[in-house]
Short mmCIF file of C-alpha atoms and ligand atoms in Angstrom, two decimals:
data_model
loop_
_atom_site.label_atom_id
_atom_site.label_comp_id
_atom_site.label_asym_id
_atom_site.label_seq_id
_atom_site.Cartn_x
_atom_site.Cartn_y
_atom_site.Cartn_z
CA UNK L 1367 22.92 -9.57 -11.08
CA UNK L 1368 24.44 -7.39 -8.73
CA UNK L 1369 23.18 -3.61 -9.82
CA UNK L 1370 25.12 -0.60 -8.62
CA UNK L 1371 21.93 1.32 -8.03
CA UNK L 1372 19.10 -1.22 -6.79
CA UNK L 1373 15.34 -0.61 -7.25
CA UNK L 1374 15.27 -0.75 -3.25
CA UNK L 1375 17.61 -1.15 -0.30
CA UNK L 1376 15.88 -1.27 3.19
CA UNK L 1377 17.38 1.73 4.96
CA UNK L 1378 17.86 2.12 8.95
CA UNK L 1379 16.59 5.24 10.75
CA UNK L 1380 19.29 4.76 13.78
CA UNK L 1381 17.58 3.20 16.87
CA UNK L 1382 16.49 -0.60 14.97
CA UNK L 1383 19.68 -2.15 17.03
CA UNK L 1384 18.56 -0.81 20.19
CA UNK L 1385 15.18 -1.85 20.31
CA UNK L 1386 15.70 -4.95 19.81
CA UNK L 1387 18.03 -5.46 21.94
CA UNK L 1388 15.54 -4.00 24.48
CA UNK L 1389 12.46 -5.81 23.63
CA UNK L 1390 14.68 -9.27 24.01
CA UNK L 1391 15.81 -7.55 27.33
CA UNK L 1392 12.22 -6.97 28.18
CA UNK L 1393 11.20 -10.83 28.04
CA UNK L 1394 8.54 -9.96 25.57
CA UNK L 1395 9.39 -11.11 21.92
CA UNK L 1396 5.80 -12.29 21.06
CA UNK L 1397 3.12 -10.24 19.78
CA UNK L 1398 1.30 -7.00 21.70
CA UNK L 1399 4.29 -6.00 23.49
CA UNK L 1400 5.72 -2.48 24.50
CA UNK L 1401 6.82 -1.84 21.23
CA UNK L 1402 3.53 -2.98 19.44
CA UNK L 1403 1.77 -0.49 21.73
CA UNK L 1404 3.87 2.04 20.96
CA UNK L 1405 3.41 1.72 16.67
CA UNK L 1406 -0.46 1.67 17.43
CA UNK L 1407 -0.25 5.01 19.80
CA UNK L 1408 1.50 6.61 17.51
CA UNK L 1409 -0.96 5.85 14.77
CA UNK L 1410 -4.11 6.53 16.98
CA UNK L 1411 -3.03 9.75 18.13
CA UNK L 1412 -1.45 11.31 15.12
CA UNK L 1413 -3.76 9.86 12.56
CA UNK L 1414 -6.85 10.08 14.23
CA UNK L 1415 -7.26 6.16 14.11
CA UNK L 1416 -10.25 5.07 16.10
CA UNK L 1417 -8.38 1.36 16.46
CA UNK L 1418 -4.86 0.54 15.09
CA UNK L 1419 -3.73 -3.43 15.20
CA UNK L 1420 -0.22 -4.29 13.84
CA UNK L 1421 -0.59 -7.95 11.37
CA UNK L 1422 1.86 -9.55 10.04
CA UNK L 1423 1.39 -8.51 6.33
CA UNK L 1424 -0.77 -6.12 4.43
CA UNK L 1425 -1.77 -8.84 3.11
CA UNK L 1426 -2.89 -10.31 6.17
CA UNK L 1427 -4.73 -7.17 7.50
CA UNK L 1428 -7.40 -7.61 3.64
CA UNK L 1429 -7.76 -10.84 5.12
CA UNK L 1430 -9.11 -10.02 8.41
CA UNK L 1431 -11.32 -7.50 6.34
CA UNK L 1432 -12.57 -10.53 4.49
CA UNK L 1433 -13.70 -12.12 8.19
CA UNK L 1434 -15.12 -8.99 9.45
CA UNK L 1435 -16.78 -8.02 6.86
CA UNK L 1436 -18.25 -11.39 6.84
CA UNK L 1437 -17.78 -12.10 3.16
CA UNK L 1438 -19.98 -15.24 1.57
CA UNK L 1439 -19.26 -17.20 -1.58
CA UNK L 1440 -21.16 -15.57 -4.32
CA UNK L 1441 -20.08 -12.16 -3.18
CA UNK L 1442 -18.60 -9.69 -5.08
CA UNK L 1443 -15.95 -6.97 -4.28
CA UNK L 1444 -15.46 -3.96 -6.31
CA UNK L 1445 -11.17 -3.79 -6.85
CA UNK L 1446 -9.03 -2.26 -9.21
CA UNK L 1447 -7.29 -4.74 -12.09
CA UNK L 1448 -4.04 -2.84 -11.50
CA UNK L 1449 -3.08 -3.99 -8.14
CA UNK L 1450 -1.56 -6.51 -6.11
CA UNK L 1451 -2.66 -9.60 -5.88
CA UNK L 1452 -3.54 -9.67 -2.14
CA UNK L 1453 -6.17 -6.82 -2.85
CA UNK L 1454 -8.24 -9.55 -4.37
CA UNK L 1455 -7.22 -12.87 -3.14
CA UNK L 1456 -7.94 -11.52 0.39
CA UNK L 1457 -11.63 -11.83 -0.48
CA UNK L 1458 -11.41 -14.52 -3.28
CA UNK L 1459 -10.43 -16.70 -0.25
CA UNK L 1460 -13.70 -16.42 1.70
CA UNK L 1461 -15.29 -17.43 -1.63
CA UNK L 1462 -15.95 -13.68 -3.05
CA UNK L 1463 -16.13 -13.07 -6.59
CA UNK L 1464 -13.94 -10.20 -7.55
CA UNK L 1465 -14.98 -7.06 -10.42
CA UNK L 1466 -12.31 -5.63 -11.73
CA UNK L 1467 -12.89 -2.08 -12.14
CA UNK L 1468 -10.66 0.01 -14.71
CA UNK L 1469 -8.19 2.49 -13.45
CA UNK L 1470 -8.31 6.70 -13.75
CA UNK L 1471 -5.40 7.40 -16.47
CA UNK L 1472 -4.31 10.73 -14.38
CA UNK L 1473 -3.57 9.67 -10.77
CA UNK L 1474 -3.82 5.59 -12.25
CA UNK L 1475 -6.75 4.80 -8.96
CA UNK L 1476 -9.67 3.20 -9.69
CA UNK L 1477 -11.96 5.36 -11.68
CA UNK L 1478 -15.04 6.26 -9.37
CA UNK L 1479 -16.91 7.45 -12.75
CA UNK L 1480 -17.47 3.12 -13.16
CA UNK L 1481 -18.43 2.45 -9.77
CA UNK L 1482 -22.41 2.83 -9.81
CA UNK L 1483 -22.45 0.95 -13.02
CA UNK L 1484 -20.57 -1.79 -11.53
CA UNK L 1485 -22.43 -2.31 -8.47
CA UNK L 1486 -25.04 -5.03 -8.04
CA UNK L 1487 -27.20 -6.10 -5.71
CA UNK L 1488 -24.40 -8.76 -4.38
CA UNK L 1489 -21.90 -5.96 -4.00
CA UNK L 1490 -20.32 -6.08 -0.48
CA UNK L 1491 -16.77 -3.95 -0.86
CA UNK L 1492 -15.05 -1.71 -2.58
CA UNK L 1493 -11.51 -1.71 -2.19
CA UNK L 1494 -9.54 1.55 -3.32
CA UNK L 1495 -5.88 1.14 -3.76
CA UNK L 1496 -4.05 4.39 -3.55
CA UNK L 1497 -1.03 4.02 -6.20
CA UNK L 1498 1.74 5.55 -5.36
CA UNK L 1499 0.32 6.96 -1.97
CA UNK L 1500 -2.16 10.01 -4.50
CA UNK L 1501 -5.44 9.75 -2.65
CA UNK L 1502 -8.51 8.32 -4.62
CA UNK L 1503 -11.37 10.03 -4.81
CA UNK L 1504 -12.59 9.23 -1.71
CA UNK L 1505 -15.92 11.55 -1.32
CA UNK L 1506 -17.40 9.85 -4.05
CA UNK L 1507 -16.12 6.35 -3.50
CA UNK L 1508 -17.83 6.85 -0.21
CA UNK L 1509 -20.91 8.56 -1.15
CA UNK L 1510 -21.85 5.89 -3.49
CA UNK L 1511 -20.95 3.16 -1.02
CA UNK L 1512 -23.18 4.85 1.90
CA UNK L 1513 -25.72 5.16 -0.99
CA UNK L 1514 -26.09 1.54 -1.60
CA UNK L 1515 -24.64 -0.06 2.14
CA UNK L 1516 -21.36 -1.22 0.78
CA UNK L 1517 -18.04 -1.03 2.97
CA UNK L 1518 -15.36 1.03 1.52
CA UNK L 1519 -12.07 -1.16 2.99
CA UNK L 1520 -8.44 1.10 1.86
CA UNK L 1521 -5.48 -1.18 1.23
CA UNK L 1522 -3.23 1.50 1.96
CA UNK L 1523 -0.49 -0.12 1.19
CA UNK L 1524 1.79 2.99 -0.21
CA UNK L 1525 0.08 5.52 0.94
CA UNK L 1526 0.51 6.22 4.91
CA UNK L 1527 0.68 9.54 5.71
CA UNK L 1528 -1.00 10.46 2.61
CA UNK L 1529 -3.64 12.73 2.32
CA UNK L 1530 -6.77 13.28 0.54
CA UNK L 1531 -8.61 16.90 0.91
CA UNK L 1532 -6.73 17.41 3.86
CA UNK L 1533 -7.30 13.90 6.03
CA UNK L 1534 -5.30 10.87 6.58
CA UNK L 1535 -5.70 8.12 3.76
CA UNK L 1536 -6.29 4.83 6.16
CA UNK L 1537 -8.77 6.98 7.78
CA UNK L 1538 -12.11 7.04 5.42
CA UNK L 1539 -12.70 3.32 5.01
CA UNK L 1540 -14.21 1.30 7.75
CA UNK L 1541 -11.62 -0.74 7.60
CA UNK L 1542 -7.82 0.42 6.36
CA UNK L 1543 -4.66 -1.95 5.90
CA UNK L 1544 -0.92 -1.12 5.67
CA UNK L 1545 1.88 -2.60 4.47
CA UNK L 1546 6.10 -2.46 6.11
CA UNK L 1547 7.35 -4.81 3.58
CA UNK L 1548 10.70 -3.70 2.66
CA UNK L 1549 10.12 -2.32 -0.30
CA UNK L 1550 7.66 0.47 1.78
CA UNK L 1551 8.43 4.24 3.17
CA UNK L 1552 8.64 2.76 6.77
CA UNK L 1553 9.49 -1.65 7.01
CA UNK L 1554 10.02 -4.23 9.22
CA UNK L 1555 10.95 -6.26 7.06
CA UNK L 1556 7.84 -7.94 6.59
CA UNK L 1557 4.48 -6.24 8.41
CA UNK L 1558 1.31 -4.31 8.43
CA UNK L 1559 -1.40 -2.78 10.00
CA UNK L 1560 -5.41 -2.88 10.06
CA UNK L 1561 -6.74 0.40 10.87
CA UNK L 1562 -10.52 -0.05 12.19
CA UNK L 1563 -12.32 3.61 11.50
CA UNK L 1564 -15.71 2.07 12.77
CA UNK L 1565 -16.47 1.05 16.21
CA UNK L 1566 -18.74 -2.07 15.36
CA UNK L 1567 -15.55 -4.05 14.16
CA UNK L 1568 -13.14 -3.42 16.93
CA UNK L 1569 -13.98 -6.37 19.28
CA UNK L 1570 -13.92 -8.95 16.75
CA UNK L 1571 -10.82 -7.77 15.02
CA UNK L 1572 -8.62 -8.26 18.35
CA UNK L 1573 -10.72 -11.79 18.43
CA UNK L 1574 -9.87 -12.86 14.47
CA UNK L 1575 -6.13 -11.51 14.77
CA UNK L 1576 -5.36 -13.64 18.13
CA UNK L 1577 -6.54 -17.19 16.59
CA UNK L 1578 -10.33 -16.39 16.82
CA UNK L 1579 -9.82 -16.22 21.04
CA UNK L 1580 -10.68 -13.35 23.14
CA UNK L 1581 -6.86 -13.42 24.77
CA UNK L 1582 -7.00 -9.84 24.55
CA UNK L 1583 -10.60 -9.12 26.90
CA UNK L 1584 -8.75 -11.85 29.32
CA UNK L 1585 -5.29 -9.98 28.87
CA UNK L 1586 -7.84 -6.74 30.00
CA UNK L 1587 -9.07 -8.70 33.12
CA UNK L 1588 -12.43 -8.54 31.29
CA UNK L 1589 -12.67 -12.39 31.11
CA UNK L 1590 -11.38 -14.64 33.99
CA UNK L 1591 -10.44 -17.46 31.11
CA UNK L 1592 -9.82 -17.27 27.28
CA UNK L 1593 -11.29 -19.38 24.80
CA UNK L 1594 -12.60 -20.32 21.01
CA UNK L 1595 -14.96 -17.89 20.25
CA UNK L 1596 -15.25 -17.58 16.59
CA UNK L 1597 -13.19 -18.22 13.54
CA UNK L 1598 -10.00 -16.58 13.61
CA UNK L 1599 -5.93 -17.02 12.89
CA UNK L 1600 -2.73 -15.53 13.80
CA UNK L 1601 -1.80 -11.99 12.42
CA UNK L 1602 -0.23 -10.62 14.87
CA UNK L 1603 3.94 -9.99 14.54
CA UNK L 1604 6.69 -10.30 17.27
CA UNK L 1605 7.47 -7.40 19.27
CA UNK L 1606 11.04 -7.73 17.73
CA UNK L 1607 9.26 -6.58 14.32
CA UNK L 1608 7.04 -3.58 16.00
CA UNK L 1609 10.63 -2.61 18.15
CA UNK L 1610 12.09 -2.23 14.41
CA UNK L 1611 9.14 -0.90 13.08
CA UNK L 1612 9.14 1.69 16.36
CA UNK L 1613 12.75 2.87 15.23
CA UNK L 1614 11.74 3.97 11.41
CA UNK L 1615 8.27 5.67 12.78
CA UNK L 1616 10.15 7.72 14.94
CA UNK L 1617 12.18 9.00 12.39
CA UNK L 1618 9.16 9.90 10.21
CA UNK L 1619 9.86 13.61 9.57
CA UNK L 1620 13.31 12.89 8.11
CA UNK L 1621 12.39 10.05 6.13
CA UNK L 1622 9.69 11.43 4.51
CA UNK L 1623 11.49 14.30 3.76
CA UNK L 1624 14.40 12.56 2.44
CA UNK L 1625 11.85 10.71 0.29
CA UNK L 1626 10.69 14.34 -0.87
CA UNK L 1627 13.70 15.27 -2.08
CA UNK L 1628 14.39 12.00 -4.25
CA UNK L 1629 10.68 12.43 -5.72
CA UNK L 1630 11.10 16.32 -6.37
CA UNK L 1631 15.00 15.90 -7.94
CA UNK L 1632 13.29 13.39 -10.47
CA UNK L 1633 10.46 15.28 -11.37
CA UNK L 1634 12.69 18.49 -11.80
CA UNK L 1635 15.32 16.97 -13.67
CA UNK L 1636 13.19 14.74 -15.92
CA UNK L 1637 10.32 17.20 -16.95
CA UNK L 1638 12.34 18.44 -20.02
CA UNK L 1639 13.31 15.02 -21.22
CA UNK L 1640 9.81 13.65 -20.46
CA UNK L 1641 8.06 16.15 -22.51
CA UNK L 1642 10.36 15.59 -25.65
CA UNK L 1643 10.23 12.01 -25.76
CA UNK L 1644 5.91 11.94 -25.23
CA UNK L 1645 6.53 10.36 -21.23
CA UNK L 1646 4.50 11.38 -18.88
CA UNK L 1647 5.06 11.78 -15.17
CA UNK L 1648 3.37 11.50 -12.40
CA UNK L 1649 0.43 13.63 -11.72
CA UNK L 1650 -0.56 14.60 -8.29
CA UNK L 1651 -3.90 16.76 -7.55
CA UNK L 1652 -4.15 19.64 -5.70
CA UNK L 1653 -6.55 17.77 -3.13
CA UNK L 1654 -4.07 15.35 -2.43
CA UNK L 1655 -1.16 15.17 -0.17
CA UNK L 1656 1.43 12.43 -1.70
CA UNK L 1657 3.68 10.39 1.11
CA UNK L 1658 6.23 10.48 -1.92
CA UNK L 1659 6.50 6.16 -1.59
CA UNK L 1660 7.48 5.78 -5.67
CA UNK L 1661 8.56 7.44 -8.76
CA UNK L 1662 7.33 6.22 -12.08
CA UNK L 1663 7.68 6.84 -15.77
CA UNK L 1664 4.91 6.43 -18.30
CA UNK L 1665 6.33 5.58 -21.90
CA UNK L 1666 4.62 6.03 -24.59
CA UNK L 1667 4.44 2.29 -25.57
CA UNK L 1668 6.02 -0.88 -24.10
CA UNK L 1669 8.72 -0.98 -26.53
CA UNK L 1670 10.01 2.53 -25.43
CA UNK L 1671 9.38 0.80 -21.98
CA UNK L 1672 11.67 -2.24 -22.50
CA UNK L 1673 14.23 -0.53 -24.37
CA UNK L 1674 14.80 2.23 -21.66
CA UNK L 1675 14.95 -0.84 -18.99
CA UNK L 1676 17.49 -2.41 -20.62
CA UNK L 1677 19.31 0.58 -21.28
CA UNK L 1678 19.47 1.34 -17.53
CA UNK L 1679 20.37 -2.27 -16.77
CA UNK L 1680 23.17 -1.68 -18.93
CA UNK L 1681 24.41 0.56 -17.17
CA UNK L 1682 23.69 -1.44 -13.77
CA UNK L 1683 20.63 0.95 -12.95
CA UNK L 1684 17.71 -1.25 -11.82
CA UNK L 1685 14.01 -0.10 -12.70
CA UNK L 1686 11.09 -2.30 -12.82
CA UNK L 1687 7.54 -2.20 -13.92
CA UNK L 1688 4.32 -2.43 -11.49
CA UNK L 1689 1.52 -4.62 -11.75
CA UNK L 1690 -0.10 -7.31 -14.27
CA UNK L 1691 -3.88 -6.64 -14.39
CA UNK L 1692 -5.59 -8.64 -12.58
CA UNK L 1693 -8.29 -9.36 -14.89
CA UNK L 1694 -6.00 -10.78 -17.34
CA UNK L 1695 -4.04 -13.24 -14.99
CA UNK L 1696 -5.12 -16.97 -14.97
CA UNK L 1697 -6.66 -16.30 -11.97
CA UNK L 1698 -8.63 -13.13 -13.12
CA UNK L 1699 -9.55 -15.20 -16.41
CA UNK L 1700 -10.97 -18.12 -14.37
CA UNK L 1701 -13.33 -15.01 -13.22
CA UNK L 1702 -14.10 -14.20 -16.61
CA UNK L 1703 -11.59 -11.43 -17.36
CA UNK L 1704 -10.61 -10.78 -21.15
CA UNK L 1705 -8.27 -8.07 -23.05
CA UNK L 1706 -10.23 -5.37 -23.51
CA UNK L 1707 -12.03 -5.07 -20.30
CA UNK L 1708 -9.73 -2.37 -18.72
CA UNK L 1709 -7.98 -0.72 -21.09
CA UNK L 1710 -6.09 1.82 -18.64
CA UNK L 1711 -5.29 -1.03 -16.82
CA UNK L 1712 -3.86 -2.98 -19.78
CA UNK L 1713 -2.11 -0.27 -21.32
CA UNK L 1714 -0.61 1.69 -18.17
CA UNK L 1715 1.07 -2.02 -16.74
CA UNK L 1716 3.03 -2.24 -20.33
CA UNK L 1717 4.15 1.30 -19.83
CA UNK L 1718 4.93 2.11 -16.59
CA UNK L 1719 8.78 1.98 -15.18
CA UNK L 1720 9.38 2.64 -11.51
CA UNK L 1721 12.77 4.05 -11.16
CA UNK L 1722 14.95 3.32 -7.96
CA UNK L 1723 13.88 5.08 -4.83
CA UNK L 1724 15.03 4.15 -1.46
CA UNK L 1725 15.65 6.55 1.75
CA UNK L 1726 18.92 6.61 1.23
CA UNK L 1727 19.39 6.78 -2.17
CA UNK L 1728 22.42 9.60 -2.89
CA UNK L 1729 21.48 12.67 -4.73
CA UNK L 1730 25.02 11.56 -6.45
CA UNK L 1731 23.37 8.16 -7.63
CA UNK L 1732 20.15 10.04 -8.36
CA UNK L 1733 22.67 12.37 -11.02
CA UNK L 1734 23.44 9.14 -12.39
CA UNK L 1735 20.17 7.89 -13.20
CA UNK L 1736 18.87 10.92 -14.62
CA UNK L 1737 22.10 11.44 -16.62
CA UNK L 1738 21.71 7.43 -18.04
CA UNK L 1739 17.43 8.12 -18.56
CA UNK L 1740 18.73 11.41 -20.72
CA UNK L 1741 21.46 8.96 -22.63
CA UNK L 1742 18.15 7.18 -23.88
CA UNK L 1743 16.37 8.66 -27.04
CA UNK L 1744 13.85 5.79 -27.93
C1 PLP U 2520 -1.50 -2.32 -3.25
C2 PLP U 2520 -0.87 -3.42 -2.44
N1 PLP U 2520 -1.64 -4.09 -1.56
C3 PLP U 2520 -1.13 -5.08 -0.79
C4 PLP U 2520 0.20 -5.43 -0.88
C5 PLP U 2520 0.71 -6.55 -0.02
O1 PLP U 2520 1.55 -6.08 1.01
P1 PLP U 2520 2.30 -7.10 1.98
O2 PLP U 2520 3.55 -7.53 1.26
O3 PLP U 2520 2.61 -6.29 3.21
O4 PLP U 2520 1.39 -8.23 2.27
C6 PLP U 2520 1.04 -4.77 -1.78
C7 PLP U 2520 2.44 -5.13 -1.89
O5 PLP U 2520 3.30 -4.38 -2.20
C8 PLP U 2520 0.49 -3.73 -2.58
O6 PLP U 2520 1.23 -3.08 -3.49
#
């Protein structure tokens, strides 16, 4: 069905065209080119990123934290239920056994009050997934880690340029990974990025991402050959994805604040609705600093839910929900999950409704949506 306003259209910042057409010019279209260099500057510098590596997926970058981190069958990683299904599989696929830890109902990130209780002496990760870009809690997550020697990896998937008591979300964790997928702030289509925050992992990163050789010491003149020297695979993207990637960074400061406005005309024009029909809205804490990547509704039951979807589809508004828990997938059952175990979790994926948001999504079109959401009285 085609919808007249879409949950997502990939928007262009202006320069995509041309830097492609440059980085074919160049003679450079496979990975680590100009372009790729110039994403992971930009991310270095203005993030404070000790080591930035485009991948191929966010997806792909939990995977090379799953190498690094040197994860054994029999393992377990602490990871929120409400999530995507990379957060987990990235480690279920070195042989890890995931716990599914229940989400805060406020900001809807893992809630850091069940970490200690979950941790166990085979506890290598935690994995904090910052919903909507709203920072975890990320002095505690990391104070309990450092407490008992467990790495604190981000999947940072909505959340770049986020911030949490003032720093850069992708910067706490050892390890950090992004995502460009279309449906993200800044795409390429299909991307992402591993941000390394600690030294120790750097040189065997570059080694995992480029097929487990060190091609990049001998692209350094630090070797005179390259060769196998440890498991590995290939994560790295095309230039021709960083020189489109390149164009939407460099726009940053307009599309984010584009994205502001959408997220601050929802939230003003749906407050009064939302409080007379018991849905809440998003909440945001002073200590964090959202990148404004989604806006959601929270019904007050998955009826209300359904019924206000298909009243928007009706009128050819697209708006979707957000993730199945984990725990209670056939996957997350064959790991012993059961109804009941994360009740946030459980309750928040039958009532949450993201509505359309997109970079260049009209503040006419927005009018319509919020004029259709006020049409709906349960
Ligand atoms: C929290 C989270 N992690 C990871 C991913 C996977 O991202 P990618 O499609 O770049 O692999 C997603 C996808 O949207 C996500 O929402």
């Amino acid at each position: 069905m085609n919808y007249q306003i879409p949950f997502n259209k990939p928007s262009r910042a202006g320069n995509e065209s041309r830097y492609l057409a440059e980085a074919i010019a160049s003679g450079h279209i496979s990975g680590d080119g100009e372009f790729t260099r110039k994403c992971t500057t930009l991310f270095e510098q203005e993030l404070g990123v000790r080591k930035c590596l485009l991948t191929t997926s966010c997806t792909h970058a939990l995977e090379m934290t799953a190498f690094l981190l040197n994860i054994q069958p029999g393992d377990e990683v602490i990871l929120p239920s409400f999530t995507f299904v990379s957060t987990a599989n990235a480690f279920v696929l070195r042989g890890a056994r995931p716990v599914f830890i229940d989400i805060r109902s406020d900001t809807l990130n893992l809630d850091e009050r069940q970490l200690e209780r979950l941790t166990a002496p085979r506890t290598r990760a935690i994995v904090p997934v910052h919903y909507a870009g709203v920072g975890c809690e990320m002095d505690v997550i990391l104070e309990i880690a450092r407490r008992h020697g467990i790495a604190v990896v981000e999947d940072n998937a909505h959340g770049l340029f986020g911030k949490f008591r003032g720093k850069y979300l992708g910067t706490f964790g050892s390890l950090a990974a992004h995502s460009f997928h279309e449906t993200k702030n800044f795409t390429c289509g299909e991307g992402g990025a591993l941000f390394i925050n600690d030294a120790r992992y750097v040189e065997r990163a570059e080694i995992i991402r480029e097929k487990g050789t060190n091609r990049n010491q001998f692209f350094r003149g630090q070797v005179d050959k390259y060769t196998w020297v440890d498991v590995g695979s290939s994560y790295l993207p095309s230039d021709l994805l960083a020189a489109f990637l390149y164009a939407q960074l460099e726009a940053r400061e307009e599309i984010q604040s584009k994205r502001r406005r959408i997220w601050e005309y929802y939230f003003q024009h749906l407050g009064e609705w939302a409080q007379q029909h018991g849905i809440r809205l998003p909440s945001v804490p002073e200590t964090c600093e959202q990148p404004y990547h989604m806006f959601y509704l929270l019904a007050p039951s998955l009826e209300f839910r359904q019924a206000l979807m298909a009243h928007l589809k009706a009128r050819e508004i697209l708006s979707v929900f957000h993730y199945l828990p984990l725990h209670l997938s056939a996957m997350g059952k064959r790991f012993g999950g059961k109804p009941g175990d994360c009740p946030v979790s459980e309750a928040v994926s039958d009532r949450l409704l993201r509505l359309p948001f997109y970079n260049d999504l009209t503040e006419a079109d927005q009018a319509c949506v919020v004029e259709a959401i006020k049409e709906f009285h349960g």
